[in-house]
Amino acid sequence: MNDQTTVMNKNYQKILERFPHDVQVDEREGYSGLLIEANQLLSIMETLRDEYEYDFLTSVTGVDYLPDEKMEVVYHLFKSTGGSILEVKVQVPRSNPVVPSLVGLYPGASFQEREAWDLLGIRFEGHPNLTRILMWEGFAGHPLRKDWIETFFEGDVKPYEDRWPEGKVSKVETTNPYGKNITYPDGFNPETWIPDSEDLLFQGSTVVKVEQEETGIETEQLVVNLGPQHPSTHGVFRMVATLEGETVLDLEPVMGYLHRNHEKIGERNTFSMNMPYTDRLDYFCSMSNNFGYALTVEKLLGEKYQPPERAQYIRVIMAELTRILNHFMAIGFFLNDLGAYFTPALYAIKERELILDIFEAVAGSRMMCNYYRFGGVVRDLPGGIEEQIRKLVYDRLPRQTDEMDRYLVENEIVIGRSQDVGILTPEQAIAFSAVGPVLRASGVPYDIRRADPYSIYDRFDFDVAVRYHGDVYDRFLIRFDEIRQSIRILQQAIDDLPEGEILANKPAYKFRIPKGESYGRVEGPKGELGYYVVSDGTDNPWRYHVRAPSFINLTGLREMCLGEKVADLVAILGSIDIVLGEVDR
Amino acid sequence: MPNELNKPEYNIPPGMEGTVAITTLDRIYNWGRRYSVWPMFFGLACCAIEMIATAGARFDMARFGMEIMRPSPRQCDLMIVSGTVTKKMLPQVVRLYNQMPEPKYVLSMGACASGGGPFKRGYNVVAGIDKYIPVDVYVPGCPPTPQALLFGLMKIQEKIDNQSIKHVSWYQDQQDEGIPVPVLGPDLIDLRDFPKLMEKEQDKEVQA
Ligand code: SF4
């Protein structure tokens, strides 16, 4: 910890000397990072990017400090060559929160700034398309503001008062279906009401005639709407594509159809109540979601809550099994998208079931494991499970991976459909803040397990998978590479698994978390999964933000699809591997 | 199969058992429908993954004549609402329901679809799809295990068994007009409740 802080301070020192007037060290209790004046943000960020090599802007979010009448925008940056996070903040008055947009410098900020505008009402000046992204245009208010309350508001923080004070159930939503917290504009008529900016999206398929400049031939452009109910969108995702013939001219991803208000609910919950909610982010990978959240809160809790050895190993084993499961499913569904309807997916589901058996045995639930705790895991491995895992990782999984590989990798149709399609160059990948397999398939060997090791990943021997073409085929292949590396880690972990305690502290329901902020990240199967948590010293987080890899990976989707054929859209989306629970949260 | 169809009162001559059945119209009509339910390929959230697992090899929905999942509502007769219904998605869900031809059934899978589940208090979450469309079978769980879903599907089959051509709604003269698609205004608006809403707004004005 201390080493890191000194390295950090050295870095700060240089920047502080450069900008003596506009940069300060954040000295609030429990906070770190740099505070920058809003009007200098662009030039300082440019220096950070070009001279200090902080080329990767991973997370942008806001915090509403209601008591101080301030809005804060928090940026997390790192170097794509490795190293820890640099945190930069900008504070603006709450009455008029305007911050310059970073989209020009880091295009990857685009969706995240829109999200901050949508949920917190922070305006990013210079953003090319600052519209709502998770809620719909026309929704009243910015829900993550601390003074915004839901229609059926019960209390600021959980646990709520008894819901049945007189022993009778009473539900507000049945007696008063519109609550009391929304106001409708005068003369509001729902039958005629369409908010302006969604016009085009609501129109569905439209034909626009365009005259080609060179030839004078009139061609038709067609706006096609894929989703939200569409078999290839992996859930409720929507793409509005402008086509000419079969070529994609423009593409607008639309999301929010599964926005379940994870963060607002998370800020009403106590810290430990959030653990089962993280399961439901990326619902394939509940174990690694737990992992990230546990690490983040443990950072706030301090040394005393460092998990014991055995728990560390169990955590790694579960997280790596999750990665294998996820990649199998990603491969299966990707083949679905290519048109190999369901058969490869059935093979994938078969392996998934075997891994789920293990999860069910250790955690009690197949999908929603809720297994990690602050300071360890909730219960020890039951008898016989170690043997079962050993069999899987030494025998079954390597064999099945080779089998899938044999059937699919050399397949002519797979190659024909995916090679040289949807290319993302390394520069683009970094600029669009792509993470995980998408980033590594573009030739950037960045893996948090290596670049900024957490837990006990520094003890294992494994290679960071990397591929260099950045096309759909490479994104498909890299998942095989990663499965193989995960199997290597698992073999080492299961061999070294020590005996001992599994929880650093007594099991507890409530934790008093010291004041401060913390950003924790893990290399989830889909990429960097980060949690930004602010504690004000009470039982409930003041701010709880999830940096969702599949959400941010979608920022580059448009770029990958331009100029491709419409059938490739589906393949490209499949190769990114998104899960809507995480995209929309 | 014919043995399952046969009305017990009729004796089939020896030698013809298993090939000939004497039965009622209702029975053969329902028998045909119960083994060819086409669920909609329609996933909303986490529960959808368990739905796919149910279609997978281990649990195998095909055993119940249900393996054909179609993404188009026009071809389906069972809507499995598998997951959290958000306000933003609700107009689409209602539209899909309206587009399904009769006879149609709705199975609400999981805590979220049945009553909001863990996200009930969210500002963008519809606390139960049954506020908008009629549900035939609820399957509890978060997510329900594939076994639970299979049980729910068997309940649908039971429901089909007990219907009679004489009474089913889709052969009545009066045709159902469908459910009005909710509107996304400052908040979600159920058009059926619109008068109530306006009343409330007026009350507010009077108070002010
Ligand atoms: S019931 Fe549970 S598993 Fe199903 S959609 Fe809701 S949160 Fe997800």
Coordinates of N, CA and C in Angstrom, one line a residue, chain A residues 119 133-140 143-144 148 150-154 158 160 163 171-186 188-191 193 195 198 202 228-231 235-236 238 254-262 264-265 277 280 283-284 329 333 336 341-342 346 349-350 352-354 356-357 360 365-368 580, chain B residues 40-59 67-73 76 83-93 95-96 99 112 115-127 131-132 141-147 183-198 200-201 204-205:
Chain A
L119 N -28.3 10.4 -15.6 CA -28.6 10.1 -14.3 C -28.3 11.2 -13.3
I133 N -29.3 8.2 -22.2 CA -28.8 6.9 -22.7 C -29.5 5.8 -22.1
L134 N -29.8 5.8 -20.8 CA -30.4 4.7 -20.1 C -31.9 4.9 -20.0
M135 N -32.3 6.1 -19.6 CA -33.7 6.4 -19.5 C -34.2 6.9 -20.9
W136 N -35.5 7.2 -21.0 CA -35.9 7.7 -22.3 C -35.9 9.2 -22.3
E137 N -35.8 9.8 -23.5 CA -35.9 11.2 -23.6 C -37.3 11.7 -23.1
G138 N -37.3 12.7 -22.2 CA -38.6 13.1 -21.7 C -38.9 12.7 -20.3
F139 N -38.0 11.8 -19.8 CA -38.2 11.4 -18.4 C -38.0 12.5 -17.5
A140 N -38.7 12.6 -16.4 CA -38.6 13.7 -15.5 C -37.5 13.6 -14.5
P143 N -32.3 10.8 -11.9 CA -32.6 10.0 -10.8 C -31.5 9.7 -9.8
L144 N -30.2 9.9 -10.2 CA -29.2 9.6 -9.2 C -28.9 10.8 -8.3
W148 N -33.5 13.5 -5.6 CA -34.5 13.0 -6.5 C -35.1 11.8 -5.8
E150 N -37.9 8.5 -5.9 CA -38.7 7.6 -6.8 C -40.2 7.9 -6.5
T151 N -41.0 7.4 -7.5 CA -42.4 7.5 -7.4 C -43.0 6.9 -6.1
F152 N -42.5 5.7 -5.8 CA -43.0 5.0 -4.6 C -41.9 5.0 -3.6
F153 N -41.6 6.2 -3.1 CA -40.5 6.3 -2.2 C -40.8 5.8 -0.8
E154 N -39.9 5.1 -0.2 CA -40.1 4.5 1.1 C -39.2 5.1 2.2
K158 N -32.0 1.8 3.5 CA -32.5 0.6 4.1 C -31.7 0.3 5.4
Y160 N -35.7 -0.4 5.7 CA -36.8 0.4 5.8 C -37.6 0.1 7.1
R163 N -42.9 -2.7 6.9 CA -43.8 -2.3 5.8 C -45.3 -2.6 6.2
K171 N -50.2 -1.3 -0.3 CA -49.2 -0.9 -1.4 C -49.6 0.4 -2.0
V172 N -48.7 1.3 -2.0 CA -49.0 2.6 -2.6 C -49.4 2.5 -4.0
E173 N -48.7 1.6 -4.7 CA -48.8 1.6 -6.2 C -50.2 1.2 -6.6
T174 N -50.9 0.5 -5.7 CA -52.3 0.1 -6.1 C -53.3 1.2 -5.8
T175 N -53.1 1.8 -4.6 CA -54.1 2.9 -4.3 C -53.8 4.1 -5.1
N176 N -52.6 4.4 -5.4 CA -52.3 5.6 -6.1 C -51.2 5.3 -7.2
P177 N -51.7 4.9 -8.3 CA -50.7 4.3 -9.3 C -49.7 5.3 -9.8
Y178 N -49.9 6.6 -9.6 CA -48.9 7.6 -10.1 C -48.1 8.2 -9.0
G179 N -48.2 7.7 -7.8 CA -47.3 8.2 -6.8 C -47.6 9.7 -6.6
K180 N -46.6 10.4 -5.9 CA -46.8 11.8 -5.8 C -45.6 12.6 -6.2
N181 N -44.6 11.9 -6.8 CA -43.4 12.6 -7.0 C -43.1 13.0 -8.5
I182 N -44.1 12.9 -9.3 CA -43.9 13.3 -10.7 C -44.9 14.4 -11.0
T183 N -44.4 15.4 -11.8 CA -45.3 16.4 -12.3 C -45.4 16.3 -13.8
Y184 N -46.6 16.5 -14.3 CA -46.8 16.4 -15.8 C -47.0 17.9 -16.3
P185 N -46.4 18.1 -17.4 CA -46.5 19.5 -18.0 C -48.0 19.8 -18.2
D186 N -48.3 21.1 -18.3 CA -49.7 21.6 -18.5 C -50.2 21.1 -19.8
F188 N -50.8 18.2 -20.8 CA -50.1 17.0 -21.3 C -51.1 16.0 -21.8
N189 N -50.9 15.5 -23.0 CA -51.8 14.5 -23.6 C -50.9 13.3 -24.1
P190 N -51.0 12.2 -23.5 CA -50.1 11.1 -23.8 C -50.3 10.6 -25.2
E191 N -51.5 10.8 -25.8 CA -51.8 10.3 -27.1 C -51.0 11.0 -28.2
W193 N -48.2 12.9 -27.5 CA -46.9 13.3 -26.9 C -45.7 12.4 -27.5
P195 N -41.5 13.0 -27.5 CA -40.4 13.9 -27.3 C -39.6 14.0 -28.6
E198 N -36.4 11.8 -30.1 CA -36.5 10.3 -30.4 C -37.3 10.1 -31.6
F202 N -38.2 6.4 -33.3 CA -39.5 5.9 -33.2 C -40.1 5.6 -34.5
P228 N -35.6 -3.7 -29.8 CA -35.0 -4.5 -28.7 C -35.4 -6.0 -28.7
Q229 N -36.5 -6.3 -29.4 CA -36.8 -7.8 -29.4 C -36.3 -8.4 -30.7
H230 N -35.1 -9.0 -30.6 CA -34.4 -9.5 -31.8 C -33.5 -10.6 -31.3
P231 N -33.6 -11.7 -32.0 CA -32.9 -12.9 -31.5 C -31.4 -12.7 -31.4
G235 N -30.5 -10.2 -25.8 CA -31.3 -9.5 -24.7 C -32.0 -8.4 -25.4
V236 N -32.1 -7.3 -24.6 CA -32.9 -6.2 -25.1 C -32.1 -5.0 -25.5
R238 N -30.7 -2.6 -28.8 CA -31.3 -2.1 -30.0 C -30.3 -1.4 -30.8
V254 N -28.9 1.8 -29.1 CA -29.8 2.3 -28.1 C -29.9 1.3 -27.0
M255 N -29.8 1.8 -25.8 CA -29.9 0.8 -24.7 C -30.7 1.4 -23.6
G256 N -30.7 0.7 -22.5 CA -31.5 1.1 -21.3 C -32.8 0.3 -21.1
Y257 N -33.0 -0.7 -22.0 CA -34.2 -1.5 -21.9 C -34.2 -2.4 -20.7
L258 N -33.0 -2.5 -20.1 CA -32.9 -3.4 -18.9 C -32.3 -2.5 -17.8
H259 N -32.5 -1.2 -17.8 CA -31.9 -0.4 -16.8 C -32.7 -0.6 -15.5
R260 N -32.1 -1.3 -14.5 CA -32.8 -1.7 -13.3 C -32.4 -0.9 -12.1
N261 N -31.8 0.3 -12.4 CA -31.5 1.2 -11.3 C -30.6 0.6 -10.2
H262 N -29.7 -0.2 -10.7 CA -28.7 -0.8 -9.8 C -28.1 0.2 -8.9
K264 N -29.0 3.4 -7.9 CA -29.9 4.1 -7.0 C -30.2 3.1 -5.9
I265 N -30.6 1.9 -6.2 CA -30.9 0.9 -5.2 C -29.7 0.6 -4.4
Y277 N -26.9 -8.1 -5.3 CA -27.2 -7.3 -6.4 C -26.1 -7.4 -7.5
R280 N -26.4 -9.9 -10.2 CA -27.3 -9.7 -11.3 C -26.9 -8.7 -12.3
Y283 N -25.0 -11.5 -15.5 CA -25.6 -12.7 -14.8 C -25.0 -14.0 -15.2
F284 N -24.0 -14.0 -16.2 CA -23.2 -15.2 -16.4 C -22.2 -15.4 -15.3
M329 N -19.9 -19.9 -23.3 CA -21.2 -19.3 -23.7 C -21.0 -18.3 -24.8
F333 N -22.8 -18.7 -28.3 CA -23.8 -17.7 -28.9 C -23.3 -16.9 -30.1
N336 N -24.2 -19.0 -32.8 CA -25.6 -18.8 -33.0 C -25.8 -17.6 -33.9
Y341 N -27.4 -22.4 -35.9 CA -28.4 -22.2 -34.9 C -28.4 -23.3 -33.8
F342 N -28.0 -22.8 -32.7 CA -28.2 -23.5 -31.4 C -27.3 -24.7 -31.2
L346 N -25.5 -25.5 -27.7 CA -25.8 -26.7 -26.8 C -24.5 -27.3 -26.2
I349 N -23.5 -25.0 -23.4 CA -24.4 -25.1 -22.3 C -24.0 -26.4 -21.5
K350 N -23.6 -27.4 -22.2 CA -23.2 -28.7 -21.5 C -22.1 -28.4 -20.5
R352 N -21.2 -25.6 -19.3 CA -21.7 -24.6 -18.3 C -22.4 -25.3 -17.2
E353 N -23.2 -26.3 -17.5 CA -23.9 -27.0 -16.5 C -23.0 -27.7 -15.5
L354 N -21.8 -28.2 -16.0 CA -20.9 -28.9 -15.1 C -20.3 -27.9 -14.2
L356 N -21.7 -25.1 -13.3 CA -22.8 -24.6 -12.4 C -23.0 -25.6 -11.3
D357 N -22.8 -26.9 -11.6 CA -22.9 -27.9 -10.5 C -22.0 -27.5 -9.3
E360 N -23.3 -24.5 -7.5 CA -24.5 -24.8 -6.7 C -24.1 -25.5 -5.4
S365 N -26.6 -21.8 -5.1 CA -27.4 -21.3 -6.2 C -26.7 -21.5 -7.5
R366 N -27.4 -21.8 -8.6 CA -26.7 -22.0 -9.8 C -26.1 -20.7 -10.4
M367 N -27.0 -19.7 -10.5 CA -26.5 -18.5 -11.2 C -26.2 -17.4 -10.2
M368 N -27.0 -17.1 -9.3 CA -26.8 -16.0 -8.4 C -26.1 -16.4 -7.1
L580 N -26.8 -7.8 -21.2 CA -27.6 -6.6 -21.0 C -27.7 -6.1 -19.6
Chain B
M40 N -42.1 -18.1 -27.2 CA -41.5 -17.0 -27.9 C -40.0 -17.0 -27.4
F41 N -39.1 -16.8 -28.4 CA -37.7 -16.6 -28.0 C -37.5 -15.2 -27.6
F42 N -37.6 -14.9 -26.3 CA -37.8 -13.6 -25.9 C -37.2 -13.5 -24.5
G43 N -36.0 -13.0 -24.4 CA -35.3 -12.9 -23.1 C -35.2 -11.5 -22.6
L44 N -35.6 -11.3 -21.4 CA -35.5 -10.0 -20.9 C -34.3 -9.8 -20.0
A45 N -34.0 -10.7 -19.1 CA -32.9 -10.5 -18.2 C -32.3 -11.9 -17.8
C46 N -31.8 -11.9 -16.5 CA -31.1 -13.1 -16.1 C -31.9 -14.4 -16.2
C47 N -33.2 -14.3 -16.0 CA -34.0 -15.5 -16.0 C -34.0 -16.1 -17.4
A48 N -33.8 -15.3 -18.4 CA -33.7 -15.8 -19.8 C -32.6 -16.9 -19.9
I49 N -31.5 -16.7 -19.2 CA -30.4 -17.6 -19.3 C -30.9 -19.0 -18.8
E50 N -31.6 -19.0 -17.7 CA -32.1 -20.3 -17.2 C -33.1 -20.9 -18.2
M51 N -33.8 -20.0 -18.9 CA -34.8 -20.5 -19.9 C -34.0 -21.2 -21.0
I52 N -32.9 -20.6 -21.4 CA -32.0 -21.2 -22.4 C -31.5 -22.5 -21.9
A53 N -31.1 -22.5 -20.6 CA -30.5 -23.8 -20.0 C -31.6 -24.8 -20.1
T54 N -32.9 -24.4 -19.9 CA -34.0 -25.4 -19.9 C -34.1 -26.0 -21.3
A55 N -33.8 -25.2 -22.3 CA -33.9 -25.7 -23.7 C -32.7 -26.5 -24.0
G56 N -31.6 -26.5 -23.1 CA -30.4 -27.2 -23.4 C -30.6 -28.7 -23.1
A57 N -29.5 -29.4 -23.3 CA -29.5 -30.9 -23.4 C -29.9 -31.5 -22.0
R58 N -29.5 -30.9 -20.9 CA -29.7 -31.6 -19.7 C -31.2 -31.6 -19.3
F59 N -31.9 -30.5 -19.5 CA -33.3 -30.4 -19.0 C -34.3 -30.6 -20.2
E67 N -39.8 -27.4 -28.1 CA -38.5 -27.0 -28.4 C -38.4 -25.9 -29.4
I68 N -39.5 -25.7 -30.1 CA -39.4 -24.7 -31.2 C -39.7 -23.3 -30.6
M69 N -38.6 -22.5 -30.5 CA -38.8 -21.2 -29.9 C -38.6 -20.2 -31.1
R70 N -39.6 -19.3 -31.2 CA -39.6 -18.4 -32.4 C -39.5 -17.0 -31.9
P71 N -38.6 -16.2 -32.5 CA -38.5 -14.8 -32.1 C -39.6 -14.0 -32.6
S72 N -40.4 -14.4 -33.5 CA -41.5 -13.6 -34.0 C -42.8 -13.9 -33.2
P73 N -43.5 -12.9 -32.6 CA -44.7 -13.1 -31.9 C -45.8 -13.7 -32.7
C76 N -46.1 -17.5 -32.3 CA -45.9 -18.1 -30.9 C -47.3 -18.2 -30.2
G83 N -37.8 -12.3 -16.9 CA -36.9 -11.3 -16.4 C -37.6 -10.0 -16.0
T84 N -36.7 -9.0 -15.6 CA -37.2 -7.8 -15.2 C -37.9 -7.0 -16.3
V85 N -39.1 -6.6 -16.2 CA -39.7 -5.7 -17.2 C -39.5 -4.3 -16.7
T86 N -38.8 -3.5 -17.6 CA -38.5 -2.1 -17.2 C -39.6 -1.3 -17.9
K87 N -39.7 -0.1 -17.4 CA -40.7 0.8 -18.0 C -40.4 1.1 -19.4
K88 N -39.1 1.2 -19.7 CA -38.7 1.5 -21.1 C -39.0 0.4 -22.0
M89 N -39.0 -0.8 -21.5 CA -39.2 -2.0 -22.3 C -40.7 -2.3 -22.4
L90 N -41.5 -1.9 -21.4 CA -42.9 -2.3 -21.3 C -43.7 -2.1 -22.6
P91 N -43.6 -0.9 -23.2 CA -44.5 -0.7 -24.4 C -44.2 -1.8 -25.4
Q92 N -42.9 -2.2 -25.5 CA -42.6 -3.3 -26.5 C -43.2 -4.6 -26.1
V93 N -43.1 -4.9 -24.8 CA -43.7 -6.2 -24.3 C -45.2 -6.3 -24.6
R95 N -46.8 -4.6 -26.8 CA -47.0 -4.7 -28.2 C -46.8 -6.1 -28.7
L96 N -45.8 -6.8 -28.2 CA -45.5 -8.2 -28.6 C -46.7 -9.1 -28.2
Q99 N -49.5 -8.7 -30.5 CA -49.2 -9.3 -31.8 C -49.3 -10.8 -31.8
C112 N -38.9 -11.1 -10.6 CA -39.0 -9.8 -11.3 C -40.3 -9.7 -12.1
G115 N -43.4 -9.8 -9.7 CA -43.7 -8.8 -8.8 C -42.7 -7.7 -8.6
G116 N -41.7 -7.7 -9.5 CA -40.7 -6.7 -9.4 C -39.4 -7.3 -8.8
G117 N -39.5 -8.3 -8.0 CA -38.3 -9.0 -7.5 C -37.4 -8.0 -6.7
P118 N -36.1 -8.3 -6.8 CA -35.2 -7.4 -6.0 C -35.2 -6.0 -6.5
F119 N -35.6 -5.8 -7.7 CA -35.6 -4.4 -8.2 C -36.9 -3.7 -8.1
K120 N -37.8 -4.2 -7.3 CA -39.1 -3.7 -7.2 C -39.2 -2.2 -7.0
R121 N -38.3 -1.6 -6.2 CA -38.4 -0.2 -5.9 C -37.7 0.7 -6.9
G122 N -37.2 0.1 -7.9 CA -36.4 0.9 -8.9 C -37.3 1.9 -9.6
Y123 N -36.8 3.0 -10.0 CA -37.6 4.0 -10.7 C -38.0 3.6 -12.1
N124 N -37.3 2.6 -12.7 CA -37.5 2.2 -14.1 C -38.1 0.8 -14.2
V125 N -38.6 0.3 -13.0 CA -39.0 -1.1 -13.0 C -40.5 -1.2 -12.9
V126 N -41.1 -2.1 -13.7 CA -42.5 -2.4 -13.5 C -42.6 -3.5 -12.5
A127 N -43.3 -3.3 -11.4 CA -43.4 -4.2 -10.4 C -44.4 -5.3 -10.7
K131 N -49.6 -6.4 -14.0 CA -50.3 -5.1 -14.0 C -50.8 -4.7 -15.4
Y132 N -50.2 -5.3 -16.4 CA -50.5 -4.9 -17.8 C -51.1 -6.1 -18.6
G141 N -38.9 -17.7 -8.0 CA -37.5 -18.0 -8.0 C -36.7 -16.8 -8.5
C142 N -35.5 -16.8 -8.2 CA -34.6 -15.7 -8.7 C -33.2 -16.2 -9.0
P143 N -33.0 -16.8 -10.1 CA -34.0 -17.2 -11.1 C -34.6 -18.6 -10.7
P144 N -35.7 -18.9 -11.3 CA -36.3 -20.2 -11.1 C -35.3 -21.3 -11.7
T145 N -35.2 -22.4 -11.0 CA -34.3 -23.4 -11.6 C -35.0 -24.0 -12.9
P146 N -34.3 -24.6 -13.8 CA -34.9 -25.2 -14.9 C -36.0 -26.1 -14.6
Q147 N -35.8 -26.9 -13.5 CA -36.9 -27.8 -13.1 C -38.2 -27.0 -12.8
V183 N -47.6 4.5 -22.5 CA -46.8 5.6 -23.1 C -45.7 6.0 -22.2
L184 N -44.6 6.3 -22.7 CA -43.5 6.9 -21.9 C -43.5 8.4 -21.9
G185 N -44.1 8.9 -20.8 CA -44.1 10.4 -20.6 C -43.1 10.7 -19.6
P186 N -43.3 11.7 -18.8 CA -42.4 12.0 -17.7 C -42.2 10.8 -16.8
D187 N -43.2 9.9 -16.8 CA -43.1 8.6 -16.2 C -43.9 7.7 -17.0
L188 N -44.0 6.4 -16.7 CA -44.8 5.5 -17.5 C -46.2 5.8 -17.3
I189 N -47.0 5.8 -18.4 CA -48.4 6.1 -18.3 C -49.2 4.9 -18.8
D190 N -50.1 4.4 -18.0 CA -51.0 3.3 -18.4 C -52.3 4.1 -18.9
L191 N -52.6 3.9 -20.2 CA -53.7 4.7 -20.8 C -55.0 4.4 -20.1
R192 N -55.1 3.2 -19.6 CA -56.4 2.8 -18.9 C -56.6 3.6 -17.7
D193 N -55.5 4.1 -17.1 CA -55.5 4.9 -15.9 C -55.5 6.4 -16.1
F194 N -55.6 6.7 -17.4 CA -55.3 8.1 -17.7 C -56.3 9.1 -17.0
P195 N -57.6 8.8 -16.9 CA -58.5 9.7 -16.2 C -58.1 9.9 -14.8
K196 N -57.7 8.8 -14.1 CA -57.3 8.9 -12.7 C -56.1 9.9 -12.6
L197 N -55.2 9.8 -13.5 CA -54.0 10.6 -13.5 C -54.4 12.1 -13.6
M198 N -55.3 12.4 -14.5 CA -55.7 13.8 -14.8 C -56.4 14.3 -13.5
K200 N -55.8 13.5 -10.5 CA -54.8 13.7 -9.6 C -54.1 15.1 -9.8
E201 N -53.8 15.3 -11.1 CA -53.2 16.6 -11.5 C -54.1 17.7 -11.1
K204 N -54.1 18.5 -7.5 CA -52.9 19.2 -7.1 C -53.1 20.7 -7.4
E205 N -53.7 21.0 -8.5 CA -53.9 22.4 -8.9 C -54.8 23.1 -7.9

